[in-house]
Amino acid sequence: VRFYRGELLVQLDRPLEAAESFMAALDRAPKKPTPQELKLIKVSAEEGVRAYDRVLRQQAAAGKAKSPEVGEKFLAASERYLNLIRGPLDRFGLDILYRTGRIQYEAGELEKAKAAFETVVTKGGGNTVGCFAANLLLDIYNGEGNFERLEEQARRFSAMKSLGCKPDELRGFQALAEQAAFKRVRERVGADSGELAEAYLKFHRRYGNSELADDALYNAALEVEKQGDDAQAKALRQELIDTYPNSELTREALFDE
């Protein structure tokens, strides 16, 4: 009865009441349901999530702040729905998991958001929310200052055509990986010159086609020179001149020579 009441309230465009009715139907579901009852339970859970989602979307469309209470109920309903799913997540399940992660992200519950987004990315299978989830995951790692993880994941995503991202977005992930890697090197500034020089060279070996590759090679030469190895510094500058003839830093290298 509560399920059918919820269906009627959906038709009357009263989504919040409908959601409460669907959840009430779930609360009274038998612990050992028959196959027919289990089907109705799953449909109740799905419709409850859809109804709460509609409330949140209506609030956003009206320019209203999202109700924290409705947001919490949406999260609880989503968790109940996802717990009922056996096997791969379908498109609706992935969309809901992404929405769950997005609410947690906006609430600052970043560990929960990361777990949700990672599942969406891994199991997205071409669904566009996979690309959205990947971007938000990278945003979290960047905000945390976790450049090692940022580089690792951005490199991974740049090769994942299954994310549903456009080609320029995949290239953007690669560029982000390069920037994160270079930040990791720059964090070593002030360390032993030999260690820093090796870090610059390691970056150059991995990201030789990066816009930052000439910068890495130039700085490696400077650090090697500080160690007193003029011969290697000269060799690195020559490599810079030969490999990146149009770089601004090539002119610097020619002057240094």
CSV table of C-alpha atoms in Angstrom, one decimal:
chain,number,residue,atom,x,y,z
A,1,VAL,CA,0.0,0.0,0.0
A,2,ARG,CA,2.8,2.4,0.9
A,3,PHE,CA,4.6,1.6,-2.4
A,4,TYR,CA,1.5,2.4,-4.4
A,5,ARG,CA,0.8,5.5,-2.4
A,6,GLY,CA,4.3,6.6,-3.3
A,7,GLU,CA,3.6,6.0,-7.0
A,8,LEU,CA,0.5,8.1,-6.8
A,9,LEU,CA,2.4,11.0,-5.0
A,10,VAL,CA,5.0,10.9,-7.8
A,11,GLN,CA,2.2,11.4,-10.4
A,12,LEU,CA,0.9,14.3,-8.3
A,13,ASP,CA,4.4,15.8,-8.3
A,14,ARG,CA,4.8,15.6,-4.6
A,15,PRO,CA,8.3,14.0,-4.6
A,16,LEU,CA,9.2,14.5,-1.0
A,17,GLU,CA,6.1,12.8,0.3
A,18,ALA,CA,6.5,10.1,-2.3
A,19,ALA,CA,10.1,9.4,-1.1
A,20,GLU,CA,8.9,9.1,2.5
A,21,SER,CA,6.3,6.6,1.4
A,22,PHE,CA,8.7,4.5,-0.5
A,23,MET,CA,11.1,4.5,2.5
A,24,ALA,CA,8.2,3.5,4.8
A,25,ALA,CA,7.5,0.6,2.4
A,26,LEU,CA,11.2,-0.5,2.8
A,27,ASP,CA,11.1,-0.2,6.5
A,28,ARG,CA,8.3,-2.7,6.6
A,29,ALA,CA,9.7,-5.2,4.1
A,30,PRO,CA,10.0,-8.8,5.3
A,31,LYS,CA,13.5,-9.9,6.4
A,32,LYS,CA,13.2,-13.0,4.2
A,33,PRO,CA,11.3,-11.8,1.2
A,34,THR,CA,10.0,-14.0,-1.6
A,35,PRO,CA,11.4,-13.3,-5.1
A,36,GLN,CA,8.3,-11.2,-5.9
A,37,GLU,CA,8.7,-9.2,-2.6
A,38,LEU,CA,12.4,-8.7,-3.3
A,39,LYS,CA,11.5,-7.2,-6.7
A,40,LEU,CA,9.1,-4.8,-5.1
A,41,ILE,CA,11.7,-3.9,-2.4
A,42,LYS,CA,14.3,-3.0,-5.1
A,43,VAL,CA,11.8,-0.9,-7.0
A,44,SER,CA,10.8,0.9,-3.8
A,45,ALA,CA,14.4,1.6,-3.0
A,46,GLU,CA,15.0,2.9,-6.6
A,47,GLU,CA,11.9,5.1,-6.6
A,48,GLY,CA,12.7,6.5,-3.2
A,49,VAL,CA,16.2,7.6,-4.5
A,50,ARG,CA,14.6,9.1,-7.6
A,51,ALA,CA,12.1,11.0,-5.5
A,52,TYR,CA,14.7,12.5,-3.2
A,53,ASP,CA,16.9,13.3,-6.2
A,54,ARG,CA,13.9,15.1,-7.8
A,55,VAL,CA,13.5,17.3,-4.7
A,56,LEU,CA,17.2,18.3,-4.7
A,57,ARG,CA,17.0,19.1,-8.4
A,58,GLN,CA,13.9,21.2,-7.9
A,59,GLN,CA,15.6,23.1,-5.2
A,60,ALA,CA,18.6,23.8,-7.4
A,61,ALA,CA,16.4,24.8,-10.4
A,62,ALA,CA,14.6,27.3,-8.1
A,63,GLY,CA,17.8,28.8,-7.0
A,64,LYS,CA,17.3,27.6,-3.4
A,65,ALA,CA,20.0,26.2,-1.2
A,66,LYS,CA,19.9,22.4,-1.0
A,67,SER,CA,18.2,21.2,2.2
A,68,PRO,CA,20.8,19.4,4.3
A,69,GLU,CA,18.0,17.2,5.7
A,70,VAL,CA,16.9,16.1,2.2
A,71,GLY,CA,20.5,15.6,1.3
A,72,GLU,CA,21.1,13.2,4.2
A,73,LYS,CA,17.9,11.3,3.3
A,74,PHE,CA,19.1,11.0,-0.3
A,75,LEU,CA,22.4,9.6,0.9
A,76,ALA,CA,20.6,7.1,3.2
A,77,ALA,CA,18.2,6.1,0.5
A,78,SER,CA,21.1,5.7,-2.0
A,79,GLU,CA,23.0,3.5,0.4
A,80,ARG,CA,20.0,1.3,0.9
A,81,TYR,CA,19.5,1.0,-2.8
A,82,LEU,CA,23.1,0.2,-3.6
A,83,ASN,CA,23.2,-2.4,-0.9
A,84,LEU,CA,20.4,-4.2,-2.7
A,85,ILE,CA,22.2,-4.4,-6.0
A,86,ARG,CA,23.9,-7.6,-6.8
A,87,GLY,CA,26.4,-7.7,-9.7
A,88,PRO,CA,27.5,-4.8,-11.9
A,89,LEU,CA,26.0,-1.4,-11.4
A,90,ASP,CA,23.7,-0.2,-14.2
A,91,ARG,CA,23.6,3.3,-15.5
A,92,PHE,CA,21.2,4.4,-12.8
A,93,GLY,CA,23.3,2.9,-10.1
A,94,LEU,CA,26.4,4.7,-11.3
A,95,ASP,CA,24.6,8.0,-11.6
A,96,ILE,CA,23.4,7.6,-8.0
A,97,LEU,CA,26.8,6.7,-6.7
A,98,TYR,CA,28.2,9.7,-8.5
A,99,ARG,CA,25.5,12.0,-7.0
A,100,THR,CA,26.3,10.5,-3.6
A,101,GLY,CA,30.0,11.3,-4.0
A,102,ARG,CA,29.2,14.8,-5.1
A,103,ILE,CA,27.1,15.5,-2.0
A,104,GLN,CA,29.8,14.1,0.2
A,105,TYR,CA,32.4,16.2,-1.7
A,106,GLU,CA,30.4,19.4,-1.2
A,107,ALA,CA,30.0,18.5,2.5
A,108,GLY,CA,33.7,18.1,3.0
A,109,GLU,CA,33.4,14.3,3.6
A,110,LEU,CA,36.3,13.7,1.2
A,111,GLU,CA,37.3,10.1,2.1
A,112,LYS,CA,33.7,9.0,1.5
A,113,ALA,CA,33.6,11.0,-1.7
A,114,LYS,CA,36.9,9.5,-2.9
A,115,ALA,CA,35.6,6.0,-2.4
A,116,ALA,CA,32.4,6.7,-4.4
A,117,PHE,CA,34.2,8.5,-7.2
A,118,GLU,CA,36.8,5.7,-7.5
A,119,THR,CA,34.0,3.1,-7.9
A,120,VAL,CA,32.4,5.2,-10.6
A,121,VAL,CA,35.7,5.7,-12.4
A,122,THR,CA,36.5,2.0,-12.3
A,123,LYS,CA,33.0,0.7,-13.2
A,124,GLY,CA,31.8,3.6,-15.3
A,125,GLY,CA,32.2,1.8,-18.7
A,126,GLY,CA,31.7,4.9,-20.9
A,127,ASN,CA,29.1,6.6,-18.7
A,128,THR,CA,29.8,10.4,-18.7
A,129,VAL,CA,29.7,10.5,-14.9
A,130,GLY,CA,33.0,8.6,-15.0
A,131,CYS,CA,34.7,11.7,-16.4
A,132,PHE,CA,33.1,13.9,-13.9
A,133,ALA,CA,34.1,11.6,-11.1
A,134,ALA,CA,37.7,11.5,-12.3
A,135,ASN,CA,37.9,15.3,-12.4
A,136,LEU,CA,36.6,15.6,-8.8
A,137,LEU,CA,39.0,12.9,-7.6
A,138,LEU,CA,41.9,14.9,-9.0
A,139,ASP,CA,40.6,18.0,-7.5
A,140,ILE,CA,40.5,16.4,-4.1
A,141,TYR,CA,44.1,15.2,-4.4
A,142,ASN,CA,45.2,18.6,-5.6
A,143,GLY,CA,43.5,20.3,-2.6
A,144,GLU,CA,45.2,17.9,-0.2
A,145,GLY,CA,48.6,18.7,-1.8
A,146,ASN,CA,49.0,15.0,-2.5
A,147,PHE,CA,51.0,15.6,-5.7
A,148,GLU,CA,52.3,12.0,-5.8
A,149,ARG,CA,48.8,10.6,-5.9
A,150,LEU,CA,47.7,13.4,-8.2
A,151,GLU,CA,50.4,12.5,-10.7
A,152,GLU,CA,49.7,8.8,-10.5
A,153,GLN,CA,45.9,9.1,-11.0
A,154,ALA,CA,46.1,11.8,-13.7
A,155,ARG,CA,48.4,9.5,-15.7
A,156,ARG,CA,46.0,6.6,-15.2
A,157,PHE,CA,43.0,8.6,-16.3
A,158,SER,CA,44.7,10.0,-19.3
A,159,ALA,CA,44.9,6.5,-20.8
A,160,MET,CA,41.3,5.5,-19.8
A,161,LYS,CA,39.1,5.9,-22.8
A,162,SER,CA,36.3,4.1,-20.9
A,163,LEU,CA,35.9,7.2,-18.8
A,164,GLY,CA,33.7,8.8,-21.4
A,165,CYS,CA,36.0,11.9,-21.5
A,166,LYS,CA,36.7,13.9,-24.7
A,167,PRO,CA,40.1,13.6,-26.2
A,168,ASP,CA,41.1,17.1,-25.1
A,169,GLU,CA,40.1,16.2,-21.5
A,170,LEU,CA,42.3,13.1,-21.6
A,171,ARG,CA,45.2,15.3,-22.8
A,172,GLY,CA,44.4,17.6,-19.9
A,173,PHE,CA,44.8,14.8,-17.5
A,174,GLN,CA,48.3,14.1,-19.0
A,175,ALA,CA,49.2,17.8,-18.6
A,176,LEU,CA,48.0,17.7,-15.0
A,177,ALA,CA,50.2,14.7,-14.3
A,178,GLU,CA,53.2,16.5,-15.7
A,179,GLN,CA,52.5,19.6,-13.6
A,180,ALA,CA,52.1,17.5,-10.4
A,181,ALA,CA,55.3,15.6,-11.1
A,182,PHE,CA,57.2,18.9,-11.6
A,183,LYS,CA,55.8,20.3,-8.3
A,184,ARG,CA,57.1,17.2,-6.6
A,185,VAL,CA,60.6,18.0,-8.0
A,186,ARG,CA,60.3,21.6,-7.0
A,187,GLU,CA,59.5,20.6,-3.5
A,188,ARG,CA,63.0,19.3,-3.3
A,189,VAL,CA,64.6,22.7,-3.9
A,190,GLY,CA,67.1,23.3,-1.1
A,191,ALA,CA,68.0,19.6,-0.9
A,192,ASP,CA,71.3,18.1,-1.9
A,193,SER,CA,72.2,19.3,-5.4
A,194,GLY,CA,72.9,15.7,-6.6
A,195,GLU,CA,69.5,14.5,-5.4
A,196,LEU,CA,67.7,17.5,-7.0
A,197,ALA,CA,69.6,17.1,-10.3
A,198,GLU,CA,68.6,13.4,-10.4
A,199,ALA,CA,64.9,14.4,-9.7
A,200,TYR,CA,65.0,16.9,-12.6
A,201,LEU,CA,66.5,14.2,-14.9
A,202,LYS,CA,64.0,11.6,-13.8
A,203,PHE,CA,61.2,14.0,-14.7
A,204,HIS,CA,62.8,14.7,-18.1
A,205,ARG,CA,63.2,10.9,-18.9
A,206,ARG,CA,59.5,10.3,-18.1
A,207,TYR,CA,58.0,13.5,-19.6
A,208,GLY,CA,60.4,14.3,-22.4
A,209,ASN,CA,57.5,15.8,-24.5
A,210,SER,CA,56.1,17.9,-21.7
A,211,GLU,CA,56.1,21.7,-21.9
A,212,LEU,CA,58.2,21.6,-18.7
A,213,ALA,CA,60.8,19.2,-20.1
A,214,ASP,CA,63.2,21.9,-21.2
A,215,ASP,CA,62.8,23.6,-17.7
A,216,ALA,CA,63.8,20.3,-16.1
A,217,LEU,CA,66.8,19.8,-18.2
A,218,TYR,CA,68.0,23.3,-17.8
A,219,ASN,CA,67.7,23.1,-14.0
A,220,ALA,CA,69.4,19.7,-13.9
A,221,ALA,CA,72.4,21.4,-15.6
A,222,LEU,CA,72.5,24.1,-13.0
A,223,GLU,CA,72.3,21.6,-10.1
A,224,VAL,CA,75.1,19.5,-11.7
A,225,GLU,CA,77.2,22.6,-12.1
A,226,LYS,CA,76.8,23.4,-8.4
A,227,GLN,CA,78.4,20.0,-7.7
A,228,GLY,CA,81.4,21.0,-9.7
A,229,ASP,CA,80.8,18.6,-12.6
A,230,ASP,CA,81.2,21.1,-15.4
A,231,ALA,CA,81.5,18.5,-18.1
A,232,GLN,CA,78.1,16.9,-17.3
A,233,ALA,CA,76.6,20.4,-17.0
A,234,LYS,CA,77.9,21.3,-20.5
A,235,ALA,CA,76.6,18.0,-21.9
A,236,LEU,CA,73.1,18.6,-20.4
A,237,ARG,CA,73.1,22.2,-21.8
A,238,GLN,CA,74.0,20.8,-25.2
A,239,GLU,CA,71.2,18.3,-25.0
A,240,LEU,CA,68.8,21.1,-24.2
A,241,ILE,CA,70.1,23.1,-27.2
A,242,ASP,CA,69.7,20.1,-29.5
A,243,THR,CA,66.4,18.8,-28.3
A,244,TYR,CA,64.6,22.1,-27.7
A,245,PRO,CA,66.0,24.6,-30.1
A,246,ASN,CA,63.0,26.9,-29.9
A,247,SER,CA,62.9,27.1,-26.1
A,248,GLU,CA,63.6,30.4,-24.3
A,249,LEU,CA,65.9,28.4,-22.0
A,250,THR,CA,68.0,27.3,-25.0
A,251,ARG,CA,69.0,30.9,-25.4
A,252,GLU,CA,70.0,31.0,-21.7
A,253,ALA,CA,72.0,27.8,-22.2
A,254,LEU,CA,73.8,29.3,-25.3
A,255,PHE,CA,74.7,32.3,-23.2
A,256,ASP,CA,76.0,30.1,-20.3
A,257,GLU,CA,78.1,28.2,-22.8
